[in-house]
Amino acid sequence: MRYSIFSLARNALSYHEHWPLAWRSPAPKARYDAIIIGGGGHGLATAYYLAKEHALSNIAVLEKSWLGGGNTGRNTTIVRSNYHLDPNAHFYEFSLKLWESLSQELNFNVMYSARGVLNLVHSPADMDASIRRGNAMRLNGIDAKFLTRDEIARWIPNLDCSPEARFPIHGGLLQPRGGTVRHDAVAWGYARAADALGVDVIQQCEVTGIRIDRGAIQGVETTQGFITTTKLGIAVAGHSGHVAAMAGLRLPIESHVLQAMVSEPVKPVLNTVVTSGAVHFYISQSDKGELVMGGDLDFYNSYAQRGNLPAIELVVSACLALFPSFGRLKLMRTWGGIMDMTMDGSPIIAKLPVKGLTMSGGWCYGGFKATPASGWLHAYTIARDEPHPLNAAFTLERFAEGGMIDEKGAGPYAWAH
Amino acid sequence: MTQAFRLPTGGIIDRSRPLRFEFDGTAYEGYAGDTLASALLANGVHLVARSFKYHRPRGILCSGSDEPNALLQLDRGARTEPNVRATTQELFDGLIAASQNRWPSLRFDVGAINNALSRLLPAGFYYKTFMWPPTPRWWLRYEHFIRRAAGIGRSATAPDPDRYEHQYAHCDVLVIGGGPAGLAAARAAAHAGARVIVCDENPAFGGDLRGMNDDSANIDGKACATWIDEAVRDLSDSADVTLLTRTTAFGYYDGNLVALSERVADHLAAPLAHMPRQRMWKVRAGTVVLASGAHERGIAYAGNDLPGTLLAGAARTYIDRHAVRPGSRAVVFTNNDSAYAAALSLSRAGIAIGAIVDAREDSELTGALAVRAREHGIRIVSGSMVPAAHGSKRVTAVDIESLSGGRGTRVDCDLVCVSGGWNPAVHLFSQARGSLRYDESLAAFVPERSPLAIVAAGGVNGCSDVGGALADGHAAGLNAAAKAGFRGPASYAAPHAEPVAPGRLRPLWSVPARDRSGKRFVDLQNDVTVSDIALAVREGYESVEHLKRYTTLGMGTDQGKTSNIVGLALLAEQLHRPISAVGTTTFRPPYTPVTLGAYPGEEAGAHLEPTRYSAMHDWHVAHGARFINAGLWRRAHSYPRAGETPDDAANREAKNVRTNVGLVDVSTLGKIELQGNDVAEFLNRVYINRWDTLAVGRCRYGVMLRDDGMVLDDGTTSRLADSHYLMTTTTVNAVEVMQHLEALLQIDWPELDVYLTSVTEQWSAAALSGPKAREVLAAVVDIDVSNAAFPFLAVGTCTVRGAAGPMPARLFRMSYSGELAYEIHVPADRGRATWEALLAAGARYGIMPYGTEAMSTLRIEKGHVVIGPEADGRTTADDLGMGKLVNAAKWCVGKPLLSRPALIAPDRWQLVGLTALDGAVMPRGAKIVADPDHALPNPMLGHVTSWCWSPNLESWIALALVANGRARHGETLWAVSPLADAKARVRVRIGPPTFIDPDGERLRG
């Protein structure tokens, strides 16, 4: 059933008792042409584009828990393509273009809200770097604007733009097309659309082993039995290292906890996404009214989806330094997700050195905004057995070859990106 | 009419202290001891809120922090606070409260149209519509209205005027919850000798017993209130016990770190002088006793959200504790015994009880309370339910029907007291990674096991009576103390109260729908109904987490304290699975919302990060310096004179260095002393160049790499004595370099005899630079500084003569500006005197202080790289033109990876110098392109890293990284900066990066 105001009205007449399942819950078949491990946004998108763009029909997505239960449902929902380095800029811009029409593509309102992403600039050196980045964006055909301090102060009156601030605001780099997307809807939208194309979306099915014979994928062991396939894609974010190890691979990835948090819902006080590199902080207000914010990693490797108190203090400190009038609002919920941090801060969307095995991972902080492009390019790489030019640079081998894509220039330290 | 619904006697309110307050512009009175909710009820105000989605009239449901409805906006101006629970806000004189999320008024709210349209707005409706017209613009338009409709209260617009504190504490036993179980646990632990902290979110200890008027209950033969007083006095007499009221344990972290939020002044109109508004405690507890009690839950029936609907326990609290009559004629709807206690309170308060409607059969009503209610002559309708309540802004009647069917009756009432059972407050246990067990008899989840040292006691363990809670608490306290090694006197006896035989509970989550008209609410705050849950299941959102996210069940400010388990049970029912198989959603901190201001504590505003000042800072201020931030430091940017812009000043200063002499404060450079027998070997390993050849009394420039071969930092290291060196780092990288070196020493090479000490703050440093630097220096130091005696890269000690007497100094002949230059380091307390001595000596040579801007100009002219712009973390030493510094004969950090193919590719971006042609101004943050009119994307050949107007060359120059730049010397390319100026396009000539004195004659002169 197509979703629309008309189907909503029609179903209202029957008290919404005839809505179909958004997706089936099939038992796994014995064999699939391609299997994607991970039922988050990335895995579901990969399956969707495999079916849609490459006409594969016998596909399964295996999820060990519930759809979208990993980072898809834990992030701060920001989408943007305000990158400096060419491979990142082209990749994330491709993703942003997919976001722009994703609700219609999936017939599921993912609420892509182009409210703008504003990067605050706190020093002259910061200003140089921001303008340099904005120039790179513009020359790459990506929207970017520089806002002066006064323009920002008028636009976001509750932001402390005074020169007395500890890190005074000098201006900001705005990407008007950046914004937010309703994160859960992305998983559900892709799951429903993939299911409609015949993809088996299988929850509560954990992959426990990867069977390889003579260097080629034979299938996966799961909690629901062995499933045969020759094409296996990994899209498991924080567990990339763990799953790749089942194929005997050691990835240049560390898993770290990153926390996010929301305040109680209040009437609109912030109508754009504000980020600051100087205090490492990002904030937006959800449609429900909650202030959604995050900052740095907890700075220790972990698979536990919960964080520590000091990291929350840092985030809230940064929040109040920028928005002193938010001081009497209350923090309602905090949570943690597991970031698959690579050694250069950029992802790996590539064939792995086992025949038939591919991965899309190493997302660091930035995986959510990449979801559509990651799925599209991962699907392309699986179907064509070679990368698309847009993901050609995001190889596993780049670390050995020195072709790092180090946007921040932070070096081979996973926690630093 | 004031307090018309106040009982003449009873309660723990102070009738001698009336307090005035205001709600929605109307003045009321309450008493000290009231909460805002109890004071509103005492004045007959039940309608206090509109619901989030449908804008339905809502009243007060609870009496504690579980309240989903009664969220009010408190106060006005900078102290205004949204979403304050009326049920926990203590009343103070002059309190101003207003209802939220309604327009134009609470009684007449236009938003209630949503209720009429609710058929079109089921759970998740927004995922299915607002997709046409198919452009992002249109969603923004729809969203504009959705956003305005959403949210509850309003944020302040002015900065919070109040102050917050942090307090760190350690204890053997932390008792969370000061009800009977918590007090018993605390006393047991304290008497065993343990250091104890007890916290309770309420203004006083006693938990549910506080203010309870139940003559039949007693503890150790005393009235409950007396026992509580004695217990609190006993605990406060002990020096090892800390008692914290108004303090909520809200987060449980690894290592038994428990975060508490103490509301020091929220019961006052404003904090008193020197008083923080709130204090966040970070308690490291040996063992935690969780005595957090339980939250009552409702039953979903049509109209269960009408004002005048209270949880039975809350009704009892308002009557007994606050002497408030929440209604005049009540119907009690229950499936368990606890509501009978409320019925007895209602009855004592003279409130007529239309009926107790009990879902259980008559034969099941054997509990002591039920028997007593029957003895009181209260009408009990067993085996029945309330399918619907009626009324518009207040309940006026309910229907009563047999659960087995048949015609119902309608009973008039203005108060419905509901109890669907009790949910143990397991939140913190779950945060402590504790597993939960579904208890069939309680129809609730109770604590099972945690890997951390946490013991649950009392209501949270499922105890339903005081006697049980006391015994459980006492045992938990002993257990917790024993875990900490305190096995104390066995003579201390457990408190005793007669157990009350509980009646069996009959699970009832929702009543069957009679028709489709009524809404049966599960989550009152987020307007989630039984039908919404059914819809979610129908559409396949079967996981509890999907249910939560699709319907928003339990995602409100109350985090579903009253609703979650009802929702889970209904999900289980729909799926035909046991509740234990459905499980719970994750209990996430904080337990109740915590004020944002409390998290930073004092580290807010200007104290977000420390601000670092050099010893000469006051001098800079006194001489009109303009400052910039450099990392945490404040540095002088320039010293503008009257009529000068800062840039004019910097140009004057830079020119003066090249012609006369200048003095710059370089105290911010990182300074690390290295001592030990293996320093030379250590330096050989961390720098690309050789260090074992450095003689005492000499310094050398060095570059260190990261593990991946990229440049990490540069600076000089001087050999002060045989095994004593001083390293300088860049200002911004000082901490990172120190960490890098310490990590290498501690992890990789512990065998090396090298000791590092950061002395950045111990030494002030000034750089004296310019052709006349030697004359100035010679005038103040006691050593021979001729070129022969103190050549380039010499290091020595000397004494600086100043107005305050001679000062010992370290002298370095090194140059950043490219001129003849010296660095003079003195102990920080002599920094300013030395600075002034140098300026005084330089006066006749035309000396001027110069700031970072002139320093930058000078180094760009000289082609010195800076960590950040040039060494941006993606550049190798060779990219920066320092490839020949890499010593081929030795290993160093980062060297093995330098030979990776991409690091030696021919198209690497290399450091070059650019000169703007045609008299043009170099634009900010420029990119280098071959054709400024190329269609987008326009390939970028490089970018400008640093640029300036060169007052010495009288043109705009820049350093830049350009693809294969060294092979392009002499070429002309374009610098563009579309962001700064769409029209800006500047022809630039590429050349070597050193614009001035490429052979270094000046600095060696």
Coordinates of N, CA and C in Angstrom, one line a residue, chain B residues 303-459:
Chain B
G303 N -11.0 7.6 28.2 CA -11.1 8.8 29.0 C -10.3 8.7 30.3
N304 N -9.3 7.8 30.3 CA -8.5 7.7 31.5 C -7.5 8.9 31.7
D305 N -7.7 9.9 30.8 CA -6.8 11.0 30.9 C -7.5 12.3 31.4
L306 N -8.8 12.1 31.8 CA -9.5 13.3 32.2 C -9.0 13.9 33.5
P307 N -8.9 15.2 33.6 CA -8.6 15.8 34.9 C -9.5 15.3 36.0
G308 N -9.0 15.0 37.1 CA -9.8 14.4 38.2 C -9.5 12.9 38.3
T309 N -8.6 12.4 37.4 CA -8.1 11.1 37.4 C -6.7 11.0 38.1
L310 N -6.6 10.4 39.2 CA -5.4 10.3 39.9 C -5.0 8.8 40.1
L311 N -3.7 8.5 40.2 CA -3.3 7.2 40.7 C -3.7 7.1 42.1
A312 N -4.1 6.0 42.5 CA -4.7 5.8 43.9 C -3.7 6.2 44.9
G313 N -2.5 5.8 44.8 CA -1.5 6.2 45.8 C -1.3 7.7 45.8
A314 N -1.4 8.4 44.7 CA -1.2 9.8 44.7 C -2.4 10.5 45.4
A315 N -3.6 10.0 45.2 CA -4.7 10.5 45.9 C -4.5 10.4 47.4
R316 N -4.1 9.3 47.8 CA -3.8 9.0 49.2 C -2.8 10.0 49.7
T317 N -1.7 10.2 49.0 CA -0.7 11.1 49.4 C -1.2 12.5 49.6
Y318 N -2.0 13.0 48.6 CA -2.6 14.3 48.7 C -3.5 14.5 49.9
I319 N -4.2 13.5 50.2 CA -5.1 13.5 51.3 C -4.3 13.5 52.6
D320 N -3.5 12.5 52.8 CA -2.8 12.3 54.1 C -1.6 13.3 54.3
R321 N -0.8 13.5 53.3 CA 0.4 14.3 53.5 C 0.1 15.7 53.4
H322 N -0.8 16.1 52.5 CA -1.1 17.5 52.2 C -2.4 18.0 52.7
A323 N -3.2 17.1 53.2 CA -4.5 17.5 53.8 C -5.4 18.2 52.7
V324 N -5.4 17.5 51.5 CA -6.1 18.1 50.4 C -7.2 17.1 50.0
R325 N -8.4 17.6 49.7 CA -9.5 16.8 49.2 C -9.5 16.9 47.7
P326 N -9.0 15.9 47.0 CA -8.9 15.9 45.5 C -10.2 15.8 44.8
G327 N -11.3 15.5 45.6 CA -12.6 15.4 44.9 C -13.6 15.3 46.0
S328 N -14.9 15.3 45.6 CA -15.9 15.1 46.6 C -16.6 13.7 46.5
R329 N -16.5 13.2 45.3 CA -17.1 11.8 45.2 C -16.2 11.0 44.3
A330 N -15.7 9.9 44.8 CA -14.7 9.2 44.1 C -15.2 7.8 43.6
V331 N -14.6 7.4 42.6 CA -14.6 5.9 42.2 C -13.2 5.4 42.2
V332 N -13.0 4.3 42.8 CA -11.7 3.7 42.8 C -11.7 2.5 41.8
F333 N -10.7 2.5 40.9 CA -10.6 1.4 40.0 C -9.3 0.7 40.2
T334 N -9.4 -0.6 40.5 CA -8.1 -1.3 40.8 C -8.1 -2.7 40.4
N335 N -6.9 -3.3 40.5 CA -6.8 -4.7 40.3 C -5.9 -5.3 41.4
N336 N -5.7 -4.5 42.4 CA -4.7 -4.9 43.5 C -5.2 -4.3 44.8
D337 N -4.5 -4.6 45.9 CA -4.9 -4.2 47.2 C -4.6 -2.8 47.6
S338 N -3.5 -2.2 46.9 CA -3.0 -1.0 47.4 C -4.0 0.1 47.3
A339 N -4.9 0.1 46.3 CA -5.9 1.1 46.2 C -6.8 1.2 47.4
Y340 N -6.9 0.1 48.1 CA -7.8 0.0 49.2 C -7.3 0.9 50.3
A341 N -6.0 1.1 50.4 CA -5.4 2.0 51.4 C -5.9 3.4 51.0
A342 N -5.8 3.7 49.7 CA -6.3 5.0 49.3 C -7.8 5.2 49.6
A343 N -8.5 4.1 49.4 CA -10.0 4.2 49.6 C -10.2 4.5 51.1
L344 N -9.4 3.9 52.0 CA -9.6 4.2 53.4 C -9.3 5.6 53.7
S345 N -8.2 6.2 53.0 CA -7.9 7.6 53.2 C -9.0 8.5 52.7
L346 N -9.5 8.1 51.6 CA -10.6 8.9 51.0 C -11.8 9.0 52.0
S347 N -12.0 7.8 52.5 CA -13.1 7.7 53.4 C -12.9 8.5 54.7
R348 N -11.7 8.4 55.3 CA -11.4 9.2 56.4 C -11.5 10.7 56.2
A349 N -11.2 11.1 54.9 CA -11.2 12.5 54.6 C -12.6 13.0 54.3
G350 N -13.6 12.1 54.4 CA -14.9 12.4 54.2 C -15.3 12.5 52.7
I351 N -14.5 11.9 51.9 CA -14.9 11.9 50.4 C -15.7 10.7 50.2
A352 N -16.9 10.9 49.5 CA -17.8 9.8 49.3 C -17.2 8.9 48.2
I353 N -17.3 7.6 48.4 CA -16.8 6.7 47.5 C -18.0 6.0 46.8
G354 N -18.1 6.3 45.5 CA -19.2 5.7 44.7 C -19.0 4.2 44.7
A355 N -17.8 3.8 44.5 CA -17.5 2.3 44.5 C -16.0 2.1 44.3
I356 N -15.6 0.9 44.9 CA -14.3 0.4 44.5 C -14.6 -0.6 43.4
V357 N -14.1 -0.3 42.2 CA -14.3 -1.3 41.1 C -13.1 -2.1 41.0
D358 N -13.2 -3.4 41.3 CA -12.0 -4.2 41.4 C -12.1 -5.3 40.3
A359 N -11.1 -5.4 39.5 CA -11.1 -6.4 38.4 C -11.1 -7.8 39.0
R360 N -10.8 -8.0 40.2 CA -10.7 -9.3 40.8 C -12.1 -9.8 41.2
E361 N -12.2 -11.1 41.3 CA -13.4 -11.7 41.8 C -13.5 -11.6 43.3
D362 N -14.7 -11.6 43.8 CA -14.9 -11.5 45.2 C -14.0 -12.4 46.0
S363 N -13.9 -13.6 45.5 CA -13.2 -14.6 46.3 C -11.7 -14.3 46.4
E364 N -11.2 -13.4 45.6 CA -9.8 -13.0 45.6 C -9.5 -11.9 46.6
L365 N -10.6 -11.2 47.1 CA -10.4 -10.1 47.9 C -10.2 -10.4 49.3
T366 N -9.1 -11.1 49.6 CA -8.8 -11.6 50.9 C -7.7 -10.8 51.6
G367 N -7.1 -9.9 51.0 CA -6.0 -9.1 51.6 C -6.6 -8.3 52.7
A368 N -5.7 -8.0 53.7 CA -6.1 -7.3 54.9 C -6.7 -5.9 54.6
L369 N -6.2 -5.2 53.6 CA -6.7 -3.9 53.3 C -8.1 -4.0 52.7
A370 N -8.3 -5.0 51.9 CA -9.6 -5.2 51.3 C -10.6 -5.5 52.3
V371 N -10.2 -6.3 53.3 CA -11.1 -6.7 54.4 C -11.5 -5.5 55.2
R372 N -10.5 -4.6 55.4 CA -10.8 -3.4 56.2 C -11.7 -2.5 55.5
A373 N -11.5 -2.3 54.1 CA -12.4 -1.5 53.4 C -13.8 -2.0 53.4
R374 N -13.9 -3.3 53.3 CA -15.3 -3.9 53.4 C -15.9 -3.6 54.8
E375 N -15.1 -3.7 55.8 CA -15.5 -3.5 57.2 C -16.0 -2.0 57.3
H376 N -15.3 -1.1 56.6 CA -15.7 0.3 56.6 C -17.0 0.5 55.8
G377 N -17.5 -0.5 55.2 CA -18.8 -0.3 54.5 C -18.6 0.3 53.1
I378 N -17.4 0.3 52.6 CA -17.3 0.8 51.2 C -17.8 -0.2 50.2
R379 N -18.5 0.4 49.2 CA -19.1 -0.5 48.2 C -18.0 -1.1 47.3
I380 N -17.9 -2.3 47.2 CA -16.9 -3.0 46.3 C -17.7 -3.7 45.2
V381 N -17.3 -3.3 44.0 CA -17.9 -4.0 42.8 C -16.8 -4.9 42.2
S382 N -16.9 -6.1 42.5 CA -15.8 -7.0 42.1 C -16.0 -7.6 40.7
G383 N -15.0 -8.1 40.1 CA -15.0 -8.8 38.8 C -15.4 -7.7 37.7
S384 N -15.1 -6.5 38.0 CA -15.6 -5.4 37.1 C -14.5 -4.5 36.7
M385 N -15.0 -3.6 35.8 CA -14.0 -2.6 35.3 C -14.7 -1.3 35.0
V386 N -13.9 -0.3 34.8 CA -14.4 1.0 34.3 C -14.1 1.0 32.8
P387 N -15.0 0.9 31.9 CA -14.7 0.9 30.5 C -14.5 2.3 30.0
A388 N -15.1 3.3 30.7 CA -15.0 4.7 30.2 C -15.3 5.6 31.3
A389 N -14.7 6.8 31.2 CA -15.0 7.9 32.0 C -15.6 9.0 31.2
H390 N -16.4 9.8 31.8 CA -17.0 10.9 31.1 C -16.7 12.3 31.7
G391 N -16.8 13.3 30.9 CA -16.5 14.6 31.3 C -15.8 15.3 30.2
S392 N -15.7 16.6 30.3 CA -14.9 17.3 29.3 C -13.6 17.9 29.9
K393 N -13.7 18.8 30.9 CA -12.4 19.3 31.5 C -12.2 18.7 32.9
R394 N -13.1 17.9 33.3 CA -13.0 17.2 34.6 C -13.9 16.0 34.5
V395 N -13.5 14.9 35.1 CA -14.3 13.7 35.1 C -15.6 14.0 35.8
T396 N -16.8 13.6 35.2 CA -18.1 13.8 35.9 C -18.7 12.4 36.2
A397 N -18.3 11.4 35.5 CA -18.9 10.1 35.8 C -18.1 9.0 35.2
V398 N -18.3 7.8 35.7 CA -17.6 6.7 35.0 C -18.7 5.6 34.8
D399 N -18.4 4.7 33.8 CA -19.3 3.6 33.7 C -18.6 2.4 34.4
I400 N -19.4 1.5 34.9 CA -18.9 0.3 35.6 C -19.6 -0.9 34.9
E401 N -18.8 -1.8 34.5 CA -19.3 -3.0 33.8 C -18.6 -4.2 34.4
S402 N -19.4 -5.3 34.4 CA -18.8 -6.6 34.7 C -17.8 -7.0 33.7
L403 N -16.6 -7.6 34.1 CA -15.7 -8.0 33.1 C -16.2 -9.2 32.3
S404 N -17.2 -9.8 32.8 CA -17.8 -11.0 32.1 C -18.9 -10.5 31.2
G405 N -19.1 -9.2 31.1 CA -20.1 -8.7 30.1 C -21.3 -8.3 30.8
G406 N -22.3 -7.9 30.1 CA -23.6 -7.5 30.6 C -23.6 -5.9 30.7
R407 N -24.8 -5.5 31.1 CA -25.0 -4.0 31.0 C -24.3 -3.4 32.2
G408 N -23.9 -2.2 31.9 CA -23.1 -1.4 32.9 C -24.0 -0.4 33.6
T409 N -23.4 0.2 34.6 CA -24.1 1.3 35.3 C -23.2 2.6 35.2
R410 N -23.8 3.7 35.3 CA -23.0 4.9 35.3 C -23.0 5.5 36.7
V411 N -21.9 5.9 37.2 CA -21.8 6.4 38.5 C -21.2 7.8 38.4
D412 N -21.9 8.8 39.0 CA -21.3 10.2 39.0 C -20.1 10.2 40.0
C413 N -19.1 11.0 39.6 CA -18.0 11.2 40.5 C -17.1 12.3 39.9
D414 N -16.3 13.0 40.7 CA -15.4 14.0 40.2 C -14.0 13.6 40.5
L415 N -13.8 12.3 40.9 CA -12.5 11.8 41.2 C -12.4 10.3 40.8
V416 N -11.5 10.0 40.0 CA -11.2 8.5 39.8 C -9.8 8.2 40.3
C417 N -9.8 7.2 41.2 CA -8.5 6.8 41.7 C -8.2 5.4 41.1
V418 N -7.1 5.4 40.3 CA -6.8 4.2 39.6 C -5.5 3.5 40.1
S419 N -5.5 2.2 40.1 CA -4.3 1.5 40.4 C -4.3 0.2 39.5
G420 N -3.2 0.1 38.7 CA -3.1 -1.1 37.9 C -1.9 -1.9 38.4
G421 N -1.4 -1.6 39.6 CA -0.3 -2.3 40.2 C 0.9 -1.4 40.3
W422 N 2.0 -1.9 40.6 CA 3.2 -1.1 40.9 C 4.4 -1.6 40.1
N423 N 5.1 -0.7 39.5 CA 6.4 -1.0 38.8 C 7.5 -0.6 39.7
P424 N 8.3 -1.6 40.1 CA 9.5 -1.3 40.9 C 10.4 -0.3 40.1
A425 N 11.0 0.7 40.7 CA 11.8 1.6 40.0 C 13.2 1.1 39.8
V426 N 13.3 0.2 38.8 CA 14.5 -0.5 38.5 C 15.5 0.2 37.7
H427 N 15.2 1.5 37.4 CA 16.0 2.2 36.4 C 17.5 2.1 36.7
L428 N 17.8 2.5 37.9 CA 19.3 2.5 38.2 C 19.9 1.1 38.2
F429 N 19.1 0.2 38.6 CA 19.6 -1.2 38.6 C 19.9 -1.6 37.2
S430 N 19.0 -1.3 36.3 CA 19.2 -1.6 34.9 C 20.4 -0.8 34.3
Q431 N 20.6 0.5 34.7 CA 21.7 1.2 34.3 C 23.0 0.6 34.8
A432 N 22.9 -0.1 36.0 CA 24.1 -0.8 36.6 C 24.3 -2.1 35.9
R433 N 23.7 -2.2 34.7 CA 23.8 -3.5 33.9 C 23.2 -4.6 34.6
G434 N 22.2 -4.4 35.4 CA 21.5 -5.4 36.1 C 20.5 -6.0 35.2
S435 N 20.3 -7.4 35.3 CA 19.3 -8.0 34.5 C 18.0 -7.9 35.4
L436 N 16.9 -8.0 34.7 CA 15.6 -7.9 35.3 C 14.8 -9.2 35.1
R437 N 13.9 -9.5 36.0 CA 13.1 -10.7 36.0 C 11.7 -10.3 36.0
Y438 N 10.9 -10.9 35.2 CA 9.5 -10.5 35.2 C 8.8 -11.4 36.3
D439 N 8.2 -10.7 37.2 CA 7.6 -11.3 38.4 C 6.1 -11.4 38.1
E440 N 5.6 -12.6 37.9 CA 4.2 -12.8 37.5 C 3.2 -12.3 38.6
S441 N 3.6 -12.5 39.9 CA 2.7 -12.1 40.9 C 2.5 -10.6 41.0
L442 N 3.6 -9.9 40.8 CA 3.5 -8.4 40.8 C 3.1 -7.9 39.4
A443 N 3.2 -8.7 38.4 CA 3.1 -8.3 37.0 C 4.0 -7.1 36.8
A444 N 5.3 -7.3 37.1 CA 6.2 -6.2 36.9 C 7.6 -6.8 36.9
F445 N 8.6 -6.0 36.4 CA 10.0 -6.4 36.3 C 10.6 -6.0 37.7
V446 N 11.4 -7.0 38.2 CA 12.1 -6.7 39.4 C 13.6 -7.0 39.2
P447 N 14.5 -6.5 40.0 CA 15.9 -6.7 39.8 C 16.3 -8.1 40.0
E448 N 17.2 -8.6 39.1 CA 17.7 -9.9 39.2 C 19.2 -9.9 39.6
R449 N 20.1 -9.7 38.7 CA 21.5 -9.7 39.0 C 22.2 -8.6 38.3
S450 N 23.2 -8.0 39.0 CA 24.1 -7.0 38.3 C 25.5 -7.4 38.6
P451 N 26.4 -7.1 37.6 CA 27.8 -7.4 37.8 C 28.4 -6.4 38.7
L452 N 27.7 -5.3 39.0 CA 28.3 -4.3 39.9 C 27.8 -4.5 41.3
A453 N 28.4 -3.8 42.3 CA 28.0 -4.0 43.7 C 26.8 -3.1 44.0
I454 N 25.7 -3.7 43.7 CA 24.4 -3.0 43.9 C 23.4 -4.0 44.5
V455 N 22.7 -3.6 45.6 CA 21.7 -4.5 46.2 C 20.4 -3.8 46.2
A456 N 19.4 -4.4 45.8 CA 18.1 -3.8 45.8 C 17.3 -4.1 47.1
A457 N 16.5 -3.2 47.5 CA 15.8 -3.4 48.8 C 14.5 -2.7 48.8
G458 N 13.5 -3.4 49.4 CA 12.2 -2.7 49.6 C 11.3 -2.8 48.4
G459 N 10.6 -1.7 48.2 CA 9.6 -1.7 47.1 C 10.2 -2.0 45.7

